[in-house]
mmCIF file of C-alpha atoms and ligand atoms in Angstrom:
data_model
loop_
_atom_site.group_PDB
_atom_site.id
_atom_site.type_symbol
_atom_site.label_atom_id
_atom_site.label_comp_id
_atom_site.label_asym_id
_atom_site.label_seq_id
_atom_site.Cartn_x
_atom_site.Cartn_y
_atom_site.Cartn_z
ATOM 1 C CA MET A 1 80.458 104.005 136.375
ATOM 2 C CA CYS A 2 79.473 107.609 135.816
ATOM 3 C CA GLY A 3 79.093 108.495 139.379
ATOM 4 C CA ILE A 4 80.024 112.305 138.605
ATOM 5 C CA CYS A 5 77.737 113.148 135.681
ATOM 6 C CA GLY A 6 74.467 112.297 136.414
ATOM 7 C CA CYS A 7 73.344 113.018 132.550
ATOM 8 C CA GLY A 8 70.943 109.988 132.711
ATOM 9 C CA GLU A 9 71.550 108.954 129.373
ATOM 10 C CA GLY A 10 72.180 105.237 127.984
ATOM 11 C CA PRO A 11 75.448 103.860 128.127
ATOM 12 C CA VAL A 12 76.325 105.273 124.546
ATOM 13 C CA HIS A 13 74.956 108.623 124.095
ATOM 14 C CA LEU A 14 75.507 109.851 120.397
ATOM 15 C CA ASP A 15 76.468 113.321 120.371
ATOM 16 C CA GLU A 16 75.023 114.918 123.341
ATOM 17 C CA HIS A 17 76.968 117.902 122.794
ATOM 18 C CA GLU A 18 75.273 118.560 119.558
ATOM 19 C CA HIS A 19 72.516 120.780 121.125
ATOM 20 C CA SER A 20 70.773 123.802 119.717
ATOM 21 C CA HIS A 21 73.104 126.306 118.749
ATOM 22 C CA GLU A 22 72.329 126.267 115.033
ATOM 23 C CA HIS A 23 68.972 127.906 115.569
ATOM 24 C CA GLU A 24 68.810 131.538 113.985
ATOM 25 C CA HIS A 25 68.899 133.881 116.916
ATOM 26 C CA GLU A 26 65.993 136.351 116.778
ATOM 27 C CA HIS A 27 65.966 138.283 119.961
ATOM 28 C CA GLU A 28 62.421 139.462 119.707
ATOM 29 C CA HIS A 29 60.757 136.019 119.694
ATOM 30 C CA ASP A 30 59.273 134.247 122.760
ATOM 31 C CA HIS A 31 61.793 131.282 123.244
ATOM 32 C CA ASN A 32 62.323 129.893 126.505
ATOM 33 C CA HIS A 33 65.840 129.672 127.398
ATOM 34 C CA THR A 34 66.642 129.285 130.724
ATOM 35 C CA HIS A 35 68.686 132.739 130.700
ATOM 36 C CA SER A 36 66.688 136.067 131.096
ATOM 37 C CA HIS A 37 67.447 138.131 128.007
ATOM 38 C CA ALA A 38 66.731 141.371 130.192
ATOM 39 C CA ALA A 39 70.058 140.300 132.088
ATOM 40 C CA VAL A 40 71.634 139.911 129.019
ATOM 41 C CA HIS A 41 70.864 142.658 126.678
ATOM 42 C CA SER A 42 70.266 145.672 129.183
ATOM 43 C CA HIS A 43 72.254 146.405 132.057
ATOM 44 C CA ALA A 44 70.626 148.933 134.523
ATOM 45 C CA PRO A 45 73.610 150.380 136.084
ATOM 46 C CA GLY A 46 73.677 150.350 139.549
ATOM 47 C CA LEU A 47 71.308 147.362 139.653
ATOM 48 C CA SER A 48 73.939 144.507 139.241
ATOM 49 C CA GLN A 49 76.681 143.850 141.420
ATOM 50 C CA VAL A 50 79.794 143.312 139.083
ATOM 51 C CA ARG A 51 82.830 141.488 140.650
ATOM 52 C CA MET A 52 85.596 139.183 140.161
ATOM 53 C CA VAL A 53 85.432 135.329 140.737
ATOM 54 C CA GLN A 54 89.086 133.561 140.952
ATOM 55 C CA ILE A 55 88.603 129.972 139.295
ATOM 56 C CA GLU A 56 91.961 128.823 138.619
ATOM 57 C CA GLN A 57 91.067 125.362 136.878
ATOM 58 C CA SER A 58 92.017 123.687 133.748
ATOM 59 C CA ILE A 59 89.742 124.058 130.961
ATOM 60 C CA LEU A 60 90.114 120.399 130.542
ATOM 61 C CA ALA A 61 89.030 119.873 134.059
ATOM 62 C CA LYS A 62 85.672 118.056 133.746
ATOM 63 C CA ASN A 63 87.361 115.345 131.038
ATOM 64 C CA ASN A 64 90.023 114.852 133.588
ATOM 65 C CA GLN A 65 87.701 114.149 136.157
ATOM 66 C CA TYR A 66 85.969 111.366 134.233
ATOM 67 C CA ALA A 67 89.179 110.004 133.430
ATOM 68 C CA HIS A 68 90.319 109.682 136.767
ATOM 69 C CA GLU A 69 87.228 107.618 137.344
ATOM 70 C CA ASN A 70 87.918 105.607 134.381
ATOM 71 C CA ARG A 71 91.692 105.188 135.289
ATOM 72 C CA ARG A 72 90.590 103.940 139.113
ATOM 73 C CA PHE A 73 88.356 101.352 137.480
ATOM 74 C CA PHE A 74 91.133 100.035 134.951
ATOM 75 C CA SER A 75 93.354 99.675 138.212
ATOM 76 C CA ASP A 76 90.952 98.037 140.239
ATOM 77 C CA HIS A 77 90.280 95.500 137.520
ATOM 78 C CA GLY A 78 93.976 95.048 136.520
ATOM 79 C CA LEU A 79 93.096 96.342 133.146
ATOM 80 C CA LEU A 80 95.851 97.069 130.767
ATOM 81 C CA VAL A 81 94.308 99.777 128.323
ATOM 82 C CA LEU A 82 95.771 101.725 125.374
ATOM 83 C CA ASN A 83 94.645 104.539 123.558
ATOM 84 C CA LEU A 84 95.519 104.012 120.253
ATOM 85 C CA VAL A 85 96.044 107.511 118.246
ATOM 86 C CA SER A 86 97.047 108.251 114.357
ATOM 87 C CA SER A 87 95.889 110.029 111.431
ATOM 88 C CA PRO A 88 93.174 108.377 109.272
ATOM 89 C CA GLY A 89 94.387 104.557 107.937
ATOM 90 C CA SER A 90 97.757 104.458 109.163
ATOM 91 C CA GLY A 91 96.660 100.878 109.944
ATOM 92 C CA LYS A 92 95.276 100.844 113.608
ATOM 93 C CA THR A 93 92.500 98.455 113.075
ATOM 94 C CA THR A 94 94.478 96.237 111.096
ATOM 95 C CA LEU A 95 97.243 96.071 113.943
ATOM 96 C CA LEU A 96 94.446 95.484 116.283
ATOM 97 C CA THR A 97 92.985 92.516 114.293
ATOM 98 C CA GLU A 98 96.580 90.867 113.716
ATOM 99 C CA THR A 99 97.319 91.328 117.566
ATOM 100 C CA ILE A 100 94.254 89.931 118.475
ATOM 101 C CA LEU A 101 94.678 86.971 116.594
ATOM 102 C CA ARG A 102 98.056 86.225 117.768
ATOM 103 C CA LEU A 103 96.823 86.891 121.650
ATOM 104 C CA LYS A 104 93.541 86.180 122.089
ATOM 105 C CA ASP A 105 93.910 82.550 123.160
ATOM 106 C CA ASP A 106 95.957 83.584 126.079
ATOM 107 C CA ILE A 107 94.673 86.850 127.353
ATOM 108 C CA GLY A 108 91.271 88.580 127.544
ATOM 109 C CA ILE A 109 90.911 91.358 124.938
ATOM 110 C CA ALA A 110 88.235 94.094 124.358
ATOM 111 C CA VAL A 111 88.152 97.070 122.038
ATOM 112 C CA ILE A 112 86.421 100.351 122.259
ATOM 113 C CA GLU A 113 86.379 101.868 118.429
ATOM 114 C CA GLY A 114 85.973 105.634 117.722
ATOM 115 C CA ASP A 115 85.022 106.829 114.257
ATOM 116 C CA GLN A 116 83.031 109.535 113.389
ATOM 117 C CA GLN A 117 80.763 107.468 111.524
ATOM 118 C CA THR A 118 80.000 103.739 110.710
ATOM 119 C CA ALA A 119 80.314 100.534 112.815
ATOM 120 C CA ARG A 120 82.928 99.027 110.090
ATOM 121 C CA ASP A 121 85.768 98.830 112.312
ATOM 122 C CA ALA A 122 84.192 97.423 115.349
ATOM 123 C CA GLU A 123 82.621 94.813 112.797
ATOM 124 C CA ARG A 124 86.146 93.954 111.917
ATOM 125 C CA ILE A 125 87.078 93.530 115.255
ATOM 126 C CA LEU A 126 84.081 91.356 116.212
ATOM 127 C CA ALA A 127 84.798 88.982 113.397
ATOM 128 C CA THR A 128 87.897 88.038 115.250
ATOM 129 C CA GLY A 129 85.749 86.755 118.098
ATOM 130 C CA VAL A 130 86.557 89.361 120.764
ATOM 131 C CA GLN A 131 84.093 92.114 122.165
ATOM 132 C CA ALA A 132 83.948 95.375 120.316
ATOM 133 C CA LEU A 133 82.048 98.618 120.988
ATOM 134 C CA GLN A 134 81.932 101.314 118.309
ATOM 135 C CA ILE A 135 81.214 104.961 119.452
ATOM 136 C CA ASN A 136 80.423 107.336 116.599
ATOM 137 C CA THR A 137 81.399 110.909 117.212
ATOM 138 C CA GLY A 138 79.199 112.492 114.696
ATOM 139 C CA LYS A 139 80.812 115.695 113.940
ATOM 140 C CA GLY A 140 83.305 115.449 117.085
ATOM 141 C CA CYS A 141 86.637 114.566 115.989
ATOM 142 C CA HIS A 142 88.214 112.730 119.567
ATOM 143 C CA LEU A 143 86.761 110.377 121.880
ATOM 144 C CA ASP A 144 86.429 112.073 125.396
ATOM 145 C CA ALA A 145 86.634 110.103 129.020
ATOM 146 C CA HIS A 146 83.004 110.728 130.008
ATOM 147 C CA ARG A 147 81.836 108.642 126.390
ATOM 148 C CA VAL A 148 84.616 106.057 127.198
ATOM 149 C CA GLY A 149 83.183 105.796 130.926
ATOM 150 C CA HIS A 150 79.543 104.921 129.418
ATOM 151 C CA ALA A 151 81.104 102.458 127.048
ATOM 152 C CA LEU A 152 82.625 100.799 129.999
ATOM 153 C CA GLU A 153 79.134 99.960 131.379
ATOM 154 C CA LYS A 154 78.311 98.155 128.049
ATOM 155 C CA LEU A 155 81.319 95.946 127.704
ATOM 156 C CA GLN A 156 81.837 92.875 130.134
ATOM 157 C CA LEU A 157 85.333 93.226 130.870
ATOM 158 C CA GLN A 158 87.210 90.472 132.258
ATOM 159 C CA ASP A 159 89.809 91.171 135.083
ATOM 160 C CA HIS A 160 93.206 91.569 134.063
ATOM 161 C CA SER A 161 92.893 91.815 130.581
ATOM 162 C CA VAL A 162 93.508 94.260 127.763
ATOM 163 C CA LEU A 163 91.340 97.072 126.450
ATOM 164 C CA PHE A 164 92.384 98.862 123.287
ATOM 165 C CA ILE A 165 90.448 101.866 122.440
ATOM 166 C CA GLU A 166 91.072 103.146 119.024
ATOM 167 C CA ASN A 167 90.833 106.774 118.911
ATOM 168 C CA VAL A 168 89.198 108.721 116.036
ATOM 169 C CA GLY A 169 91.849 109.079 112.953
ATOM 170 C CA ASN A 170 92.981 112.644 114.009
ATOM 171 C CA LEU A 171 96.814 113.591 114.856
ATOM 172 C CA VAL A 172 95.847 116.640 116.737
ATOM 173 C CA CYS A 173 92.933 116.762 119.366
ATOM 174 C CA PRO A 174 92.778 113.307 120.926
ATOM 175 C CA SER A 175 96.160 114.187 122.441
ATOM 176 C CA ALA A 176 94.486 116.750 124.887
ATOM 177 C CA PHE A 177 91.823 114.271 126.017
ATOM 178 C CA ASP A 178 93.105 111.903 128.445
ATOM 179 C CA LEU A 179 90.729 108.869 128.357
ATOM 180 C CA GLY A 180 92.190 107.005 131.899
ATOM 181 C CA GLU A 181 94.605 104.924 129.620
ATOM 182 C CA ALA A 182 97.818 103.488 130.887
ATOM 183 C CA HIS A 183 99.518 104.850 127.742
ATOM 184 C CA LYS A 184 98.749 106.400 124.438
ATOM 185 C CA VAL A 185 100.261 104.753 121.508
ATOM 186 C CA VAL A 186 100.746 106.534 118.169
ATOM 187 C CA VAL A 187 100.752 104.767 115.121
ATOM 188 C CA LEU A 188 102.548 106.309 111.977
ATOM 189 C CA SER A 189 102.594 104.545 108.853
ATOM 190 C CA VAL A 190 105.428 104.951 106.229
ATOM 191 C CA THR A 191 103.458 106.374 103.705
ATOM 192 C CA GLU A 192 102.976 109.642 105.719
ATOM 193 C CA GLY A 193 106.291 111.111 105.702
ATOM 194 C CA GLU A 194 108.791 111.276 108.013
ATOM 195 C CA ASP A 195 108.276 114.643 109.235
ATOM 196 C CA LYS A 196 104.963 113.989 110.864
ATOM 197 C CA PRO A 197 106.420 114.243 114.370
ATOM 198 C CA ILE A 198 107.303 117.409 114.263
ATOM 199 C CA LYS A 199 104.572 118.747 112.333
ATOM 200 C CA TYR A 200 102.131 117.228 114.791
ATOM 201 C CA PRO A 201 104.514 117.644 118.094
ATOM 202 C CA ASP A 202 101.544 117.535 120.477
ATOM 203 C CA MET A 203 100.446 113.928 119.858
ATOM 204 C CA PHE A 204 104.031 112.657 119.723
ATOM 205 C CA HIS A 205 104.975 114.481 123.238
ATOM 206 C CA ALA A 206 102.083 112.791 124.764
ATOM 207 C CA ALA A 207 102.300 109.323 123.575
ATOM 208 C CA ASP A 208 104.655 106.721 125.271
ATOM 209 C CA LEU A 209 104.928 104.460 122.321
ATOM 210 C CA MET A 210 105.064 104.816 118.550
ATOM 211 C CA ILE A 211 104.561 102.229 116.181
ATOM 212 C CA LEU A 212 106.186 102.690 112.792
ATOM 213 C CA ASN A 213 103.604 100.819 110.498
ATOM 214 C CA LYS A 214 103.760 99.644 107.273
ATOM 215 C CA ILE A 215 107.467 98.998 107.117
ATOM 216 C CA ASP A 216 106.870 96.098 104.021
ATOM 217 C CA LEU A 217 106.259 99.430 101.869
ATOM 218 C CA LEU A 218 109.718 100.630 102.474
ATOM 219 C CA PRO A 219 111.462 99.347 99.387
ATOM 220 C CA HIS A 220 109.127 101.323 97.096
ATOM 221 C CA LEU A 221 109.153 104.527 99.383
ATOM 222 C CA ASP A 222 112.171 107.026 100.180
ATOM 223 C CA PHE A 223 110.801 107.410 103.691
ATOM 224 C CA ASN A 224 113.698 107.696 105.837
ATOM 225 C CA VAL A 225 113.233 105.864 108.911
ATOM 226 C CA GLU A 226 116.394 107.256 111.096
ATOM 227 C CA GLU A 227 115.137 110.752 110.353
ATOM 228 C CA CYS A 228 111.754 110.175 111.359
ATOM 229 C CA ILE A 229 113.011 108.338 114.921
ATOM 230 C CA GLN A 230 115.282 111.368 115.412
ATOM 231 C CA TYR A 231 112.088 113.786 115.013
ATOM 232 C CA ALA A 232 110.083 111.702 117.142
ATOM 233 C CA LYS A 233 112.947 111.939 119.922
ATOM 234 C CA GLN A 234 113.722 115.365 119.350
ATOM 235 C CA VAL A 235 109.708 116.046 120.437
ATOM 236 C CA ASN A 236 109.599 113.317 123.066
ATOM 237 C CA PRO A 237 113.200 112.029 124.449
ATOM 238 C CA ARG A 238 111.252 109.525 126.644
ATOM 239 C CA ILE A 239 109.168 107.881 123.558
ATOM 240 C CA LYS A 240 110.082 104.153 122.773
ATOM 241 C CA ILE A 241 109.609 102.992 118.823
ATOM 242 C CA LEU A 242 108.760 99.694 117.478
ATOM 243 C CA SER A 243 108.871 98.961 113.713
ATOM 244 C CA LEU A 244 106.726 96.580 112.125
ATOM 245 C CA SER A 245 104.441 95.562 109.482
ATOM 246 C CA ALA A 246 100.799 94.504 110.666
ATOM 247 C CA LYS A 247 100.286 93.057 106.904
ATOM 248 C CA THR A 248 103.403 90.669 106.987
ATOM 249 C CA GLY A 249 103.732 90.200 110.491
ATOM 250 C CA GLU A 250 107.332 91.421 110.417
ATOM 251 C CA GLY A 251 108.190 93.186 113.733
ATOM 252 C CA MET A 252 104.921 92.002 115.333
ATOM 253 C CA ASP A 253 106.366 89.675 117.864
ATOM 254 C CA ASN A 254 108.170 92.767 119.666
ATOM 255 C CA TRP A 255 105.008 94.399 120.065
ATOM 256 C CA VAL A 256 103.247 91.173 121.398
ATOM 257 C CA GLN A 257 106.240 91.225 124.237
ATOM 258 C CA TRP A 258 105.500 94.683 125.002
ATOM 259 C CA LEU A 259 101.998 93.979 125.499
ATOM 260 C CA LYS A 260 102.517 90.957 127.410
ATOM 261 C CA ALA A 261 104.801 92.870 129.740
ATOM 262 C CA GLU A 262 102.722 96.089 130.181
ATOM 263 C CA LEU A 263 99.853 93.724 131.169
ATOM 264 C CA GLN A 264 101.743 92.225 133.656
ATOM 265 C CA LEU A 265 102.680 95.741 135.093
ATOM 266 C CA GLN A 266 99.089 96.054 135.839
ATOM 267 C CA LEU A 267 99.088 93.316 138.556
ATOM 268 C CA ILE A 268 101.488 95.306 140.718
ATOM 269 C CA ALA A 269 99.610 97.015 143.473
ATOM 270 C CA TYR A 270 101.362 100.036 144.395
ATOM 271 C CA ALA A 271 101.069 101.929 147.824
ATOM 272 C CA MET B 1 87.194 120.893 116.060
ATOM 273 C CA HIS B 2 89.402 121.121 119.149
ATOM 274 C CA GLU B 3 88.765 124.261 119.774
ATOM 275 C CA MET B 4 85.031 124.036 120.034
ATOM 276 C CA SER B 5 85.203 120.924 122.644
ATOM 277 C CA LEU B 6 87.374 123.269 125.001
ATOM 278 C CA CYS B 7 84.744 126.053 124.968
ATOM 279 C CA GLU B 8 82.357 123.302 125.814
ATOM 280 C CA GLY B 9 84.468 122.427 128.706
ATOM 281 C CA ILE B 10 84.575 126.262 129.873
ATOM 282 C CA LEU B 11 80.949 126.493 129.500
ATOM 283 C CA GLN B 12 80.629 123.443 131.863
ATOM 284 C CA THR B 13 82.859 125.194 134.419
ATOM 285 C CA LEU B 14 81.139 128.473 134.207
ATOM 286 C CA GLU B 15 77.723 126.841 134.951
ATOM 287 C CA GLN B 16 78.943 124.688 137.726
ATOM 288 C CA GLN B 17 80.444 127.796 139.207
ATOM 289 C CA ALA B 18 77.526 129.804 139.240
ATOM 290 C CA GLU B 19 75.970 127.904 141.556
ATOM 291 C CA VAL B 20 78.773 127.708 143.983
ATOM 292 C CA GLN B 21 80.033 131.291 143.351
ATOM 293 C CA ASP B 22 76.334 133.010 143.188
ATOM 294 C CA TYR B 23 76.373 134.492 139.836
ATOM 295 C CA GLN B 24 73.745 134.716 137.095
ATOM 296 C CA LYS B 25 76.044 136.219 134.462
ATOM 297 C CA VAL B 26 79.434 136.141 133.121
ATOM 298 C CA ARG B 27 81.027 139.469 131.728
ATOM 299 C CA THR B 28 84.482 138.646 131.160
ATOM 300 C CA VAL B 29 86.259 135.312 131.210
ATOM 301 C CA TRP B 30 90.269 135.439 131.552
ATOM 302 C CA LEU B 31 92.125 132.367 130.120
ATOM 303 C CA GLU B 32 95.787 131.329 130.476
ATOM 304 C CA ILE B 33 97.102 129.368 127.441
ATOM 305 C CA GLY B 34 100.360 128.254 127.491
ATOM 306 C CA ALA B 35 102.612 128.473 124.185
ATOM 307 C CA LEU B 36 102.764 124.687 124.298
ATOM 308 C CA ALA B 37 99.158 123.575 124.968
ATOM 309 C CA GLY B 38 98.067 123.224 121.596
ATOM 310 C CA VAL B 39 95.483 125.625 121.402
ATOM 311 C CA GLU B 40 95.146 128.062 118.432
ATOM 312 C CA VAL B 41 94.055 131.316 120.257
ATOM 313 C CA GLU B 42 91.900 132.361 117.210
ATOM 314 C CA ALA B 43 89.980 129.328 116.519
ATOM 315 C CA LEU B 44 89.319 129.209 120.275
ATOM 316 C CA ARG B 45 87.842 132.965 119.773
ATOM 317 C CA PHE B 46 85.754 132.098 117.375
ATOM 318 C CA SER B 47 84.335 128.987 118.908
ATOM 319 C CA PHE B 48 83.766 130.572 122.164
ATOM 320 C CA ASP B 49 81.372 133.194 120.838
ATOM 321 C CA VAL B 50 79.300 130.275 119.107
ATOM 322 C CA VAL B 51 79.312 127.971 122.468
ATOM 323 C CA MET B 52 78.562 130.697 124.890
ATOM 324 C CA GLU B 53 75.590 131.938 122.559
ATOM 325 C CA GLY B 54 72.462 131.114 124.837
ATOM 326 C CA SER B 55 74.041 130.533 127.838
ATOM 327 C CA LEU B 56 75.006 132.789 130.995
ATOM 328 C CA ALA B 57 78.113 133.775 129.090
ATOM 329 C CA GLU B 58 76.216 134.896 126.129
ATOM 330 C CA GLY B 59 78.348 137.996 124.514
ATOM 331 C CA ALA B 60 80.945 137.666 127.459
ATOM 332 C CA LYS B 61 84.423 139.364 126.824
ATOM 333 C CA LEU B 62 87.323 136.895 126.050
ATOM 334 C CA GLU B 63 90.787 137.738 127.367
ATOM 335 C CA VAL B 64 93.605 135.490 127.071
ATOM 336 C CA ILE B 65 96.871 135.819 128.831
ATOM 337 C CA SER B 66 99.678 133.982 126.956
ATOM 338 C CA VAL B 67 102.226 132.020 128.897
ATOM 339 C CA PRO B 68 105.675 131.186 127.418
ATOM 340 C CA GLY B 69 107.242 127.702 127.016
ATOM 341 C CA GLN B 70 109.472 126.698 129.173
ATOM 342 C CA ALA B 71 111.395 123.412 129.782
ATOM 343 C CA TRP B 72 114.180 121.940 132.205
ATOM 344 C CA CYS B 73 117.197 120.956 130.054
ATOM 345 C CA ILE B 74 118.974 117.850 131.620
ATOM 346 C CA PRO B 75 122.439 118.199 130.623
ATOM 347 C CA CYS B 76 122.331 122.115 131.486
ATOM 348 C CA GLY B 77 120.133 121.628 134.626
ATOM 349 C CA ILE B 78 118.424 124.805 134.118
ATOM 350 C CA ASN B 79 115.251 126.048 132.909
ATOM 351 C CA VAL B 80 115.248 127.327 129.328
ATOM 352 C CA PRO B 81 112.720 128.850 126.949
ATOM 353 C CA VAL B 82 111.113 126.790 124.262
ATOM 354 C CA GLU B 83 108.841 128.200 121.585
ATOM 355 C CA GLN B 84 108.053 124.585 120.202
ATOM 356 C CA LEU B 85 107.794 121.223 121.543
ATOM 357 C CA TYR B 86 110.647 119.909 119.117
ATOM 358 C CA ASP B 87 112.953 123.123 120.125
ATOM 359 C CA PRO B 88 116.120 122.350 121.044
ATOM 360 C CA CYS B 89 117.958 123.895 124.478
ATOM 361 C CA PRO B 90 119.050 127.199 123.291
ATOM 362 C CA HIS B 91 122.413 126.630 125.248
ATOM 363 C CA CYS B 92 123.487 123.157 124.498
ATOM 364 C CA GLY B 93 121.369 122.194 121.761
ATOM 365 C CA SER B 94 119.934 118.864 123.430
ATOM 366 C CA HIS B 95 116.605 117.472 123.051
ATOM 367 C CA GLN B 96 116.652 115.973 126.629
ATOM 368 C CA LEU B 97 114.118 118.355 127.817
ATOM 369 C CA GLN B 98 111.171 118.234 130.134
ATOM 370 C CA VAL B 99 108.685 120.670 129.665
ATOM 371 C CA ASN B 100 107.628 122.425 132.859
ATOM 372 C CA GLY B 101 105.660 125.501 131.713
ATOM 373 C CA GLY B 102 103.679 126.967 129.496
ATOM 374 C CA ASP B 103 101.536 123.730 128.711
ATOM 375 C CA GLN B 104 98.657 124.882 130.687
ATOM 376 C CA MET B 105 95.072 125.621 129.496
ATOM 377 C CA ARG B 106 93.587 127.267 132.542
ATOM 378 C CA ILE B 107 90.413 129.712 133.596
ATOM 379 C CA LYS B 108 91.769 131.851 135.552
ATOM 380 C CA GLU B 109 89.360 134.270 136.717
ATOM 381 C CA LEU B 110 85.926 135.751 135.765
ATOM 382 C CA GLU B 111 83.958 138.931 135.875
ATOM 383 C CA VAL B 112 80.520 138.275 137.059
ATOM 384 C CA GLU B 113 77.091 139.587 137.989
HETATM 385 N N1 LIG C 301 101.275 97.448 103.071
HETATM 386 C C1 LIG C 301 100.414 97.719 104.256
HETATM 387 N N2 LIG C 301 99.324 97.922 104.239
HETATM 388 C C2 LIG C 301 98.690 98.030 105.827
HETATM 389 C C3 LIG C 301 99.243 97.746 106.797
HETATM 390 N N3 LIG C 301 98.698 97.754 107.951
HETATM 391 C C4 LIG C 301 97.552 98.265 107.443
HETATM 392 N N4 LIG C 301 97.796 98.730 106.035
HETATM 393 C C5 LIG C 301 96.245 98.824 105.259
HETATM 394 O O1 LIG C 301 96.127 100.273 105.288
HETATM 395 C C6 LIG C 301 94.723 100.676 105.179
HETATM 396 C C7 LIG C 301 94.355 101.479 106.322
HETATM 397 O O2 LIG C 301 94.138 100.346 107.467
HETATM 398 P P1 LIG C 301 93.108 100.365 108.750
HETATM 399 O O3 LIG C 301 93.614 99.127 109.730
HETATM 400 O O4 LIG C 301 91.705 100.378 108.125
HETATM 401 O O5 LIG C 301 93.706 101.561 109.231
HETATM 402 P P2 LIG C 301 93.091 102.737 110.491
HETATM 403 O O6 LIG C 301 94.282 103.221 111.114
HETATM 404 O O7 LIG C 301 92.365 101.544 111.450
HETATM 405 O O8 LIG C 301 92.029 103.670 109.598
HETATM 406 P P3 LIG C 301 90.751 104.913 110.285
HETATM 407 O O9 LIG C 301 90.217 103.908 111.303
HETATM 408 O O10 LIG C 301 90.015 104.879 109.087
HETATM 409 O O11 LIG C 301 91.581 105.969 110.856
HETATM 410 C C8 LIG C 301 93.870 99.320 104.623
HETATM 411 O O12 LIG C 301 94.041 99.197 103.399
HETATM 412 C C9 LIG C 301 95.163 98.164 105.475
HETATM 413 O O13 LIG C 301 95.097 97.161 104.780
HETATM 414 C C10 LIG C 301 100.745 97.234 106.607
HETATM 415 O O14 LIG C 301 101.543 97.018 107.525
HETATM 416 N N5 LIG C 301 101.177 97.459 105.595
HETATM 417 MG MG1 LIG C 302 90.232 101.972 111.969
HETATM 418 ZN ZN1 LIG C 303 77.303 110.374 131.327
HETATM 419 ZN ZN1 LIG C 304 88.522 116.916 118.728
HETATM 420 ZN ZN1 LIG C 305 68.716 133.718 123.167
HETATM 421 ZN ZN1 LIG C 306 120.735 122.745 127.443
#
């Protein structure tokens, strides 16, 4: 899978980026960094050739390259891949377990769970009888395409099935990291306040579908659904919105229909 | 923290380009950051120094070129300036806007030796 990385790591590396920036840096010591401190700390004038180099490359180029690899894999195998993003506790895992119960007899489903710590969410998914793989990001606050690529090596994905990627609960940075998914699906629960779309516009701008969850709680709250939808469309006029309750099942049929239709679209071979 | 990962992405590119472009040390990095890119420039500066520590860009200067946001207004049929993703068109008030500028985060050029 990871043709461009050559990182030689096992399929799921636990925070390969936590390298040693924490060491106290005494520049007298005899450490063996690859850089030469002479070059860093004393510039002998006239000896070095200072010049300009044009780069013109996105900061996210590396991630985008991995995402591109993932996307090609998904398309070769007719996989529908959805990247579920939200703030912590909006109900992503509950939505997934409820969705799996409704669909697993008809459709192949697998889940990648991203959390900073614990395998609790993957265990909840495994209990439904489908494949799940937990990625712990440690201090990292989002999944990136490289890690997802390695997770794919571990899963036995069936052609023309659905892969859900539950991202780390965080409404900020997962918006910037393409994983190769067909769609980002943002889950917002009615307990979070209707102004989330304009407070975290990047995420709602990047998502194609918004799920307004926990609508069973509406009678107990003064959450204004219309206003929330208006804010979401203000940030992203193309966003589609489904209201549902993963707990009571209200509105789940719409979501299941949407999934089936999207999976069908993966069979189309565009030129 | 998002900005930390972005700086790791910058460092990867600097290291990769060092071989291609044949340099040993990076003295200045110019970034182009769009107003709609969701990047907090102050946080980026802080992370930059931490992440570059001990690398070929240790102590490098970071220069940020900000690029204003721009979107195509569908009703007006023109490009309009926007400061936030939820801003309306300043002419007609519509939200039927397609962002077409100021969402980039790019490494533009380097001063190297
Ligand atoms: N009332 C109500 N509660 C819900 C609904 N969906 C989820 N919950 C509850 O919300 C809490 C959080 O649900 P999770 O499914 O763990 O949320 P999550 O988004 O996966 O959480 P993280 O992975 O920690 O970000 C649990 O107590 C759920 O039972 C719903 O539709 N209605
Ligand atoms: Mg969860
Ligand atoms: Zn790798
Ligand atoms: Zn993050
Ligand atoms: Zn050092
Ligand atoms: Zn207009």
